[in-house]
Amino acid sequence: MGRIVNRQELSDILGYSLPTISSWTEEGMPVRSQGSRGRQFEYDTADVVKWLLARARGEAKAKTAATLNDGGDDITIDKARLRNEIAKAKLSELELATKMDLVRPIDMVLKVLSNEIANARARLLGIPSKIRPAIQLEVGTPEGTKTLVNEVERLILEALNEIKSQSDEPEEPHAEPVEQSEEDDVE
């Protein structure tokens, strides 16, 4: 229990004006006995200090709840609402662009791109078998043809190894060049 004081004494102790003390009393500051005609309000200083501390903590919590810290800049509720409205506007613009076929979902783009890469890879890997007859005509020997075709295959596989897909699927190991029999080489 603290000291029992009247309104003027409480004002002097706390350093606040009489109207402020009256306002706090209306806001719920604890009063030991109500004032009436000819009788002053009485306050227990310990109860008043506890109430003021609790009130200050409540105000601090309210301020913290209303303010976020974003890289050193305070973001008030008003700023957060503005950011929310901007985000909604951007989302509406994106939805409109999607309806106008100006944008495509990333998964669709990835699927098309993956298919195109797979097609290009298959065509590149098919080159050695397509040029084998021409090499056979120029070189004339099965061993020479085999050496040149294997070198072309090696260069294609080396180039494909350098171009790695950015897909989530692990890259399949490259197949070794298929050896053709000497009978196939002499067509």
Coordinates of N, CA and C in Angstrom, one line a residue:
M1 N 0.8 -1.2 0.0 CA 0.0 0.0 0.0 C 0.9 1.2 0.0
G2 N 0.5 2.2 -0.8 CA 1.2 3.4 -0.9 C 0.7 4.5 0.0
R3 N 1.1 5.7 -0.3 CA 0.6 6.8 0.4 C -0.8 7.3 -0.1
I4 N -1.7 7.6 0.8 CA -3.0 8.1 0.4 C -2.9 9.6 0.3
V5 N -3.3 10.1 -1.0 CA -3.2 11.5 -1.3 C -4.5 12.0 -2.0
N6 N -4.6 13.3 -2.0 CA -5.8 13.9 -2.7 C -5.3 14.2 -4.2
R7 N -6.2 14.7 -5.0 CA -6.0 15.0 -6.4 C -4.8 15.9 -6.6
Q8 N -4.8 17.0 -5.8 CA -3.7 18.0 -5.9 C -2.3 17.4 -5.6
E9 N -2.3 16.6 -4.5 CA -1.0 16.0 -4.1 C -0.6 15.0 -5.2
L10 N -1.5 14.2 -5.7 CA -1.2 13.3 -6.8 C -0.6 14.0 -8.0
S11 N -1.2 15.1 -8.3 CA -0.8 15.9 -9.4 C 0.7 16.4 -9.2
D12 N 0.9 16.8 -8.0 CA 2.3 17.3 -7.6 C 3.3 16.1 -7.6
I13 N 2.9 15.0 -7.1 CA 3.8 13.8 -7.1 C 4.2 13.3 -8.5
L14 N 3.1 13.2 -9.3 CA 3.3 12.6 -10.7 C 3.8 13.7 -11.7
G15 N 3.6 15.0 -11.4 CA 4.0 16.0 -12.3 C 3.1 16.2 -13.5
Y16 N 1.8 15.9 -13.3 CA 0.8 16.1 -14.3 C -0.2 17.1 -13.8
S17 N -0.9 17.7 -14.7 CA -1.9 18.7 -14.4 C -3.2 18.1 -13.7
L18 N -3.9 18.9 -13.1 CA -5.2 18.5 -12.5 C -6.2 18.0 -13.5
P19 N -6.3 18.6 -14.7 CA -7.2 18.1 -15.7 C -6.7 16.7 -16.2
T20 N -5.4 16.4 -16.3 CA -4.9 15.1 -16.6 C -5.3 14.1 -15.6
I21 N -5.2 14.4 -14.3 CA -5.5 13.5 -13.2 C -7.0 13.2 -13.3
S22 N -7.8 14.2 -13.6 CA -9.3 14.0 -13.7 C -9.6 13.1 -14.9
S23 N -8.9 13.4 -16.0 CA -9.2 12.5 -17.2 C -8.8 11.1 -16.9
W24 N -7.7 10.8 -16.3 CA -7.3 9.5 -15.9 C -8.3 8.8 -15.0
T25 N -8.8 9.6 -14.1 CA -9.8 9.1 -13.2 C -11.1 8.6 -13.9
E26 N -11.5 9.4 -15.0 CA -12.6 9.0 -15.8 C -12.3 7.8 -16.7
E27 N -11.0 7.6 -17.0 CA -10.5 6.4 -17.8 C -10.4 5.2 -17.0
G28 N -10.5 5.3 -15.6 CA -10.5 4.1 -14.8 C -9.3 4.0 -13.8
M29 N -8.6 5.1 -13.7 CA -7.5 5.1 -12.7 C -8.1 4.8 -11.3
P30 N -7.5 3.9 -10.5 CA -8.1 3.5 -9.2 C -8.2 4.7 -8.3
V31 N -9.3 4.7 -7.6 CA -9.6 5.8 -6.6 C -9.9 5.1 -5.3
R32 N -9.3 5.5 -4.2 CA -9.6 4.9 -2.9 C -10.9 5.3 -2.4
S33 N -11.2 6.6 -2.5 CA -12.6 7.1 -2.2 C -13.0 8.2 -3.1
Q34 N -14.3 8.1 -3.5 CA -14.8 9.1 -4.5 C -15.0 10.5 -3.8
G35 N -14.7 11.5 -4.6 CA -14.9 12.8 -4.0 C -16.4 13.2 -4.1
S36 N -16.8 14.0 -3.3 CA -18.2 14.5 -3.3 C -18.2 15.9 -2.8
R37 N -19.3 16.5 -2.6 CA -19.4 17.9 -2.1 C -18.6 18.0 -0.8
G38 N -17.6 18.9 -0.8 CA -16.8 19.1 0.4 C -15.8 18.0 0.7
R39 N -15.8 17.0 0.0 CA -14.9 15.9 0.2 C -14.1 15.6 -1.0
Q40 N -12.8 15.5 -0.9 CA -11.9 15.3 -2.0 C -11.7 13.8 -2.4
F41 N -11.3 13.6 -3.6 CA -10.9 12.2 -4.1 C -9.7 11.8 -3.3
E42 N -9.6 10.5 -3.0 CA -8.4 10.0 -2.4 C -7.8 8.9 -3.3
Y43 N -6.5 8.9 -3.4 CA -5.8 8.0 -4.3 C -4.7 7.3 -3.5
D44 N -4.6 6.0 -3.7 CA -3.4 5.2 -3.2 C -2.3 5.3 -4.2
T45 N -1.2 5.9 -3.9 CA -0.2 6.2 -4.9 C 0.4 4.8 -5.5
A46 N 0.4 3.8 -4.7 CA 0.9 2.5 -5.2 C 0.0 2.0 -6.3
D47 N -1.3 2.0 -6.0 CA -2.3 1.6 -7.0 C -2.3 2.4 -8.3
V48 N -2.1 3.7 -8.1 CA -2.1 4.6 -9.3 C -0.8 4.3 -10.1
V49 N 0.3 4.1 -9.5 CA 1.5 3.8 -10.2 C 1.4 2.5 -11.0
K50 N 0.8 1.5 -10.3 CA 0.6 0.2 -11.0 C -0.3 0.4 -12.2
W51 N -1.4 1.2 -12.1 CA -2.3 1.4 -13.2 C -1.6 2.2 -14.3
L52 N -0.8 3.2 -14.0 CA -0.1 3.9 -15.0 C 0.9 3.0 -15.8
L53 N 1.6 2.1 -15.0 CA 2.5 1.2 -15.7 C 1.8 0.2 -16.6
A54 N 0.6 -0.3 -16.1 CA -0.2 -1.2 -17.0 C -0.7 -0.5 -18.2
R55 N -1.1 0.7 -18.0 CA -1.6 1.5 -19.1 C -0.5 1.8 -20.2
A56 N 0.7 2.1 -19.7 CA 1.8 2.3 -20.6 C 2.2 1.1 -21.3
R57 N 2.2 -0.1 -20.6 CA 2.4 -1.4 -21.3 C 1.4 -1.6 -22.4
G58 N 0.2 -1.4 -22.1 CA -0.9 -1.6 -23.0 C -0.7 -0.7 -24.3
E59 N -0.4 0.6 -24.1 CA -0.1 1.5 -25.2 C 1.1 1.0 -26.0
A60 N 2.1 0.5 -25.3 CA 3.3 0.0 -26.1 C 2.9 -1.2 -26.9
K61 N 2.1 -2.1 -26.3 CA 1.7 -3.3 -27.1 C 0.8 -2.9 -28.3
A62 N 0.0 -1.9 -28.1 CA -0.9 -1.4 -29.2 C -0.1 -0.8 -30.3
K63 N 1.0 0.0 -29.9 CA 1.8 0.6 -30.9 C 2.6 -0.5 -31.6
T64 N 3.1 -1.5 -30.9 CA 3.8 -2.6 -31.5 C 3.0 -3.3 -32.5
A65 N 1.7 -3.6 -32.1 CA 0.8 -4.3 -33.0 C 0.5 -3.5 -34.2
A66 N 0.5 -2.1 -34.1 CA 0.1 -1.3 -35.2 C 1.3 -0.9 -36.1
T67 N 2.5 -1.3 -35.6 CA 3.7 -0.9 -36.4 C 4.6 -2.1 -36.5
L68 N 5.0 -2.3 -37.8 CA 6.0 -3.4 -38.1 C 7.3 -2.7 -38.4
N69 N 8.4 -3.4 -38.3 CA 9.7 -2.8 -38.7 C 10.1 -3.5 -40.0
D70 N 10.3 -2.8 -41.0 CA 10.7 -3.3 -42.3 C 12.1 -2.7 -42.7
G71 N 13.2 -3.3 -42.3 CA 14.5 -2.8 -42.7 C 14.8 -1.4 -42.1
G72 N 14.3 -1.2 -40.9 CA 14.5 0.1 -40.2 C 13.4 1.1 -40.4
D73 N 12.6 0.9 -41.4 CA 11.5 1.9 -41.6 C 10.2 1.3 -40.9
D74 N 9.6 2.2 -40.2 CA 8.3 1.8 -39.5 C 7.2 1.7 -40.6
I75 N 6.5 0.6 -40.5 CA 5.3 0.4 -41.3 C 4.1 0.4 -40.4
T76 N 3.3 1.5 -40.6 CA 2.1 1.6 -39.8 C 1.0 0.9 -40.4
I77 N -0.1 0.8 -39.7 CA -1.3 0.1 -40.3 C -1.7 0.8 -41.6
D78 N -1.6 2.1 -41.7 CA -2.0 2.8 -42.9 C -1.0 2.4 -44.1
K79 N 0.3 2.3 -43.8 CA 1.2 1.9 -44.8 C 1.0 0.4 -45.2
A80 N 0.6 -0.4 -44.2 CA 0.4 -1.8 -44.5 C -0.9 -1.9 -45.4
R81 N -1.9 -1.1 -45.1 CA -3.1 -1.1 -46.0 C -2.8 -0.7 -47.4
L82 N -1.9 0.4 -47.5 CA -1.5 0.9 -48.8 C -0.8 -0.3 -49.6
R83 N 0.1 -1.0 -48.9 CA 0.8 -2.1 -49.6 C -0.2 -3.1 -50.0
N84 N -1.2 -3.4 -49.2 CA -2.2 -4.4 -49.5 C -3.0 -4.0 -50.7
E85 N -3.3 -2.7 -50.8 CA -4.1 -2.2 -52.0 C -3.2 -2.3 -53.2
I86 N -1.9 -2.0 -53.1 CA -1.0 -2.1 -54.3 C -0.9 -3.5 -54.7
A87 N -0.8 -4.5 -53.8 CA -0.7 -5.9 -54.1 C -2.0 -6.3 -54.8
K88 N -3.1 -5.9 -54.3 CA -4.4 -6.3 -55.0 C -4.4 -5.7 -56.4
A89 N -4.0 -4.5 -56.6 CA -4.0 -3.9 -57.9 C -3.0 -4.7 -58.9
K90 N -1.9 -5.1 -58.4 CA -0.9 -5.9 -59.2 C -1.5 -7.2 -59.5
L91 N -2.2 -7.8 -58.6 CA -2.8 -9.1 -58.8 C -3.9 -9.0 -59.9
S92 N -4.7 -7.9 -59.8 CA -5.8 -7.7 -60.8 C -5.1 -7.5 -62.2
E93 N -4.0 -6.8 -62.3 CA -3.3 -6.6 -63.5 C -2.8 -7.9 -64.1
L94 N -2.3 -8.8 -63.2 CA -1.8 -10.1 -63.7 C -3.0 -10.9 -64.2
E95 N -4.1 -10.9 -63.4 CA -5.3 -11.7 -63.9 C -5.8 -11.2 -65.2
L96 N -5.8 -9.9 -65.4 CA -6.2 -9.3 -66.7 C -5.2 -9.7 -67.8
A97 N -3.9 -9.7 -67.6 CA -2.9 -10.1 -68.6 C -3.1 -11.6 -68.9
T98 N -3.4 -12.4 -67.9 CA -3.6 -13.8 -68.2 C -4.9 -14.0 -69.0
K99 N -6.0 -13.3 -68.7 CA -7.2 -13.4 -69.6 C -6.9 -12.9 -71.0
M100 N -6.0 -12.0 -71.2 CA -5.7 -11.4 -72.5 C -4.7 -12.3 -73.2
D101 N -4.3 -13.4 -72.6 CA -3.2 -14.3 -73.1 C -1.9 -13.6 -73.3
L102 N -1.6 -12.6 -72.5 CA -0.3 -12.0 -72.5 C 0.7 -12.6 -71.6
V103 N 0.3 -13.5 -70.7 CA 1.2 -14.2 -69.9 C 0.7 -15.7 -69.8
R104 N 1.7 -16.6 -69.5 CA 1.4 -18.0 -69.3 C 1.9 -18.5 -68.0
P105 N 1.2 -19.5 -67.4 CA 1.7 -20.0 -66.2 C 3.1 -20.6 -66.4
I106 N 4.0 -20.5 -65.4 CA 5.3 -21.0 -65.5 C 5.4 -22.5 -65.8
D107 N 4.5 -23.3 -65.2 CA 4.5 -24.7 -65.4 C 4.2 -25.1 -66.9
M108 N 3.4 -24.3 -67.5 CA 3.1 -24.5 -69.0 C 4.4 -24.1 -69.8
V109 N 5.0 -23.0 -69.4 CA 6.3 -22.6 -70.1 C 7.3 -23.7 -70.0
L110 N 7.5 -24.2 -68.7 CA 8.5 -25.2 -68.5 C 8.2 -26.5 -69.3
K111 N 7.0 -26.9 -69.4 CA 6.6 -28.1 -70.1 C 7.0 -27.9 -71.6
V112 N 6.6 -26.8 -72.2 CA 6.9 -26.6 -73.6 C 8.4 -26.5 -73.8
L113 N 9.1 -25.8 -72.9 CA 10.5 -25.7 -73.1 C 11.2 -27.1 -72.9
S114 N 10.8 -27.9 -71.9 CA 11.3 -29.2 -71.7 C 11.1 -30.1 -73.0
N115 N 9.9 -30.0 -73.6 CA 9.6 -30.8 -74.8 C 10.6 -30.3 -75.9
E116 N 10.7 -29.0 -76.1 CA 11.6 -28.5 -77.2 C 13.0 -29.0 -77.0
I117 N 13.5 -28.9 -75.7 CA 14.9 -29.4 -75.4 C 15.0 -30.9 -75.7
A118 N 14.0 -31.6 -75.3 CA 14.1 -33.1 -75.6 C 14.1 -33.4 -77.1
N119 N 13.3 -32.6 -77.8 CA 13.3 -32.8 -79.3 C 14.6 -32.4 -79.9
A120 N 15.2 -31.3 -79.5 CA 16.5 -30.9 -80.0 C 17.6 -31.9 -79.7
R121 N 17.5 -32.5 -78.5 CA 18.5 -33.5 -78.1 C 18.4 -34.7 -78.9
A122 N 17.2 -35.2 -79.2 CA 16.9 -36.4 -80.0 C 17.4 -36.2 -81.4
R123 N 17.2 -35.0 -82.0 CA 17.6 -34.7 -83.3 C 19.2 -34.7 -83.4
L124 N 19.8 -34.1 -82.4 CA 21.2 -34.0 -82.4 C 21.8 -35.4 -82.3
L125 N 21.2 -36.2 -81.4 CA 21.8 -37.6 -81.3 C 21.5 -38.5 -82.5
G126 N 20.6 -38.1 -83.4 CA 20.3 -38.8 -84.6 C 21.2 -38.4 -85.7
I127 N 22.0 -37.4 -85.6 CA 22.9 -36.9 -86.7 C 23.9 -38.0 -87.1
P128 N 24.6 -38.6 -86.2 CA 25.6 -39.6 -86.6 C 25.1 -40.7 -87.5
S129 N 23.9 -41.2 -87.2 CA 23.4 -42.3 -88.1 C 23.0 -41.8 -89.4
K130 N 22.6 -40.5 -89.5 CA 22.2 -39.9 -90.8 C 23.4 -39.6 -91.7
I131 N 24.5 -39.3 -91.0 CA 25.7 -38.9 -91.9 C 26.6 -40.2 -92.2
R132 N 26.3 -41.3 -91.5 CA 27.1 -42.5 -91.7 C 27.3 -42.9 -93.2
P133 N 26.2 -42.9 -94.0 CA 26.3 -43.3 -95.4 C 27.2 -42.4 -96.2
A134 N 27.1 -41.1 -95.9 CA 28.0 -40.1 -96.6 C 29.4 -40.3 -96.2
I135 N 29.7 -40.5 -94.9 CA 31.1 -40.7 -94.5 C 31.6 -42.0 -95.1
Q136 N 30.8 -43.1 -95.2 CA 31.2 -44.3 -95.8 C 31.6 -44.1 -97.2
L137 N 30.8 -43.3 -98.0 CA 31.2 -43.1 -99.4 C 32.5 -42.3 -99.5
E138 N 32.7 -41.4 -98.7 CA 33.9 -40.6 -98.7 C 35.2 -41.3 -98.3
V139 N 35.0 -42.0 -97.1 CA 36.2 -42.7 -96.5 C 36.5 -44.0 -97.2
G140 N 35.4 -44.8 -97.4 CA 35.6 -46.1 -98.1 C 35.9 -47.3 -97.2
T141 N 36.3 -47.1 -96.0 CA 36.7 -48.2 -95.1 C 35.8 -48.2 -93.9
P142 N 35.4 -49.4 -93.4 CA 34.5 -49.4 -92.3 C 35.2 -48.9 -91.0
E143 N 36.5 -49.1 -90.8 CA 37.2 -48.6 -89.7 C 37.2 -47.1 -89.7
G144 N 37.5 -46.5 -90.8 CA 37.6 -45.0 -90.9 C 36.2 -44.4 -90.7
T145 N 35.2 -45.0 -91.2 CA 33.8 -44.6 -91.0 C 33.4 -44.6 -89.6
K146 N 33.7 -45.8 -89.0 CA 33.4 -45.9 -87.5 C 34.1 -44.9 -86.7
T147 N 35.4 -44.6 -87.0 CA 36.2 -43.6 -86.2 C 35.5 -42.2 -86.4
L148 N 35.2 -41.8 -87.6 CA 34.6 -40.5 -87.8 C 33.2 -40.3 -87.2
V149 N 32.4 -41.4 -87.3 CA 31.0 -41.3 -86.8 C 31.1 -41.3 -85.2
N150 N 32.0 -42.1 -84.7 CA 32.2 -42.0 -83.2 C 32.7 -40.7 -82.7
E151 N 33.5 -40.0 -83.5 CA 34.0 -38.7 -83.1 C 32.9 -37.7 -83.2
V152 N 32.0 -37.8 -84.2 CA 30.8 -36.9 -84.3 C 29.9 -37.1 -83.1
E153 N 29.7 -38.4 -82.8 CA 28.8 -38.7 -81.6 C 29.4 -38.2 -80.3
R154 N 30.8 -38.3 -80.2 CA 31.4 -37.8 -79.0 C 31.3 -36.3 -78.9
L155 N 31.5 -35.6 -80.0 CA 31.3 -34.1 -79.9 C 29.9 -33.7 -79.6
I156 N 28.9 -34.4 -80.1 CA 27.5 -34.1 -79.8 C 27.2 -34.3 -78.4
L157 N 27.6 -35.5 -77.8 CA 27.4 -35.8 -76.4 C 28.1 -34.8 -75.5
E158 N 29.3 -34.4 -75.9 CA 30.0 -33.4 -75.1 C 29.3 -32.1 -75.1
A159 N 28.8 -31.6 -76.2 CA 28.0 -30.4 -76.3 C 26.7 -30.5 -75.5
L160 N 26.0 -31.6 -75.5 CA 24.8 -31.8 -74.8 C 25.1 -31.8 -73.3
N161 N 26.2 -32.4 -72.9 CA 26.6 -32.4 -71.5 C 26.8 -31.0 -70.9
E162 N 27.3 -30.1 -71.8 CA 27.5 -28.7 -71.4 C 26.2 -28.0 -71.2
I163 N 25.2 -28.3 -72.0 CA 23.9 -27.7 -71.9 C 23.0 -28.5 -71.0
K164 N 23.0 -28.1 -69.8 CA 22.2 -28.8 -68.8 C 20.9 -28.2 -68.6
S165 N 19.9 -29.1 -68.5 CA 18.5 -28.6 -68.3 C 18.3 -28.1 -66.9
Q166 N 17.5 -27.1 -66.7 CA 17.2 -26.5 -65.4 C 15.9 -27.1 -64.8
S167 N 15.5 -28.3 -65.3 CA 14.3 -29.0 -64.8 C 14.6 -29.6 -63.4
D168 N 13.5 -30.0 -62.8 CA 13.6 -30.6 -61.5 C 14.0 -32.1 -61.6
E169 N 13.8 -32.6 -62.8 CA 14.1 -34.0 -63.0 C 15.6 -34.2 -63.2
P170 N 16.2 -35.2 -62.6 CA 17.7 -35.4 -62.8 C 17.9 -35.8 -64.3
E171 N 19.1 -35.3 -64.8 CA 19.4 -35.6 -66.1 C 19.7 -37.1 -66.3
E172 N 19.2 -37.7 -67.4 CA 19.4 -39.1 -67.7 C 20.8 -39.2 -68.2
P173 N 21.5 -40.3 -67.8 CA 22.9 -40.5 -68.3 C 22.8 -40.7 -69.8
H174 N 23.8 -40.2 -70.5 CA 23.9 -40.3 -72.0 C 24.2 -41.7 -72.3
A175 N 23.5 -42.2 -73.4 CA 23.8 -43.5 -73.9 C 25.1 -43.5 -74.7
E176 N 25.8 -44.6 -74.5 CA 27.0 -44.8 -75.3 C 26.6 -45.0 -76.8
P177 N 27.5 -44.5 -77.7 CA 27.2 -44.7 -79.1 C 27.0 -46.2 -79.4
V178 N 26.0 -46.4 -80.2 CA 25.7 -47.8 -80.6 C 26.7 -48.2 -81.7
E179 N 27.4 -49.3 -81.5 CA 28.3 -49.8 -82.5 C 27.6 -50.5 -83.6
Q180 N 27.8 -50.1 -84.8 CA 27.2 -50.9 -85.9 C 28.1 -51.9 -86.4
S181 N 27.6 -53.0 -86.9 CA 28.4 -54.0 -87.4 C 29.0 -53.6 -88.7
E182 N 30.0 -54.3 -89.1 CA 30.7 -53.9 -90.4 C 29.7 -54.2 -91.6
E183 N 28.8 -55.1 -91.4 CA 27.8 -55.3 -92.5 C 26.9 -54.1 -92.7
D184 N 26.5 -53.4 -91.5 CA 25.7 -52.2 -91.6 C 26.5 -51.0 -92.3
D185 N 27.8 -51.0 -92.1 CA 28.7 -50.0 -92.7 C 28.8 -50.0 -94.2
V186 N 28.6 -51.2 -94.7 CA 28.9 -51.4 -96.1 C 27.7 -51.3 -97.0
E187 N 26.7 -50.7 -96.6 CA 25.4 -50.6 -97.3 C 25.6 -50.0 -98.7

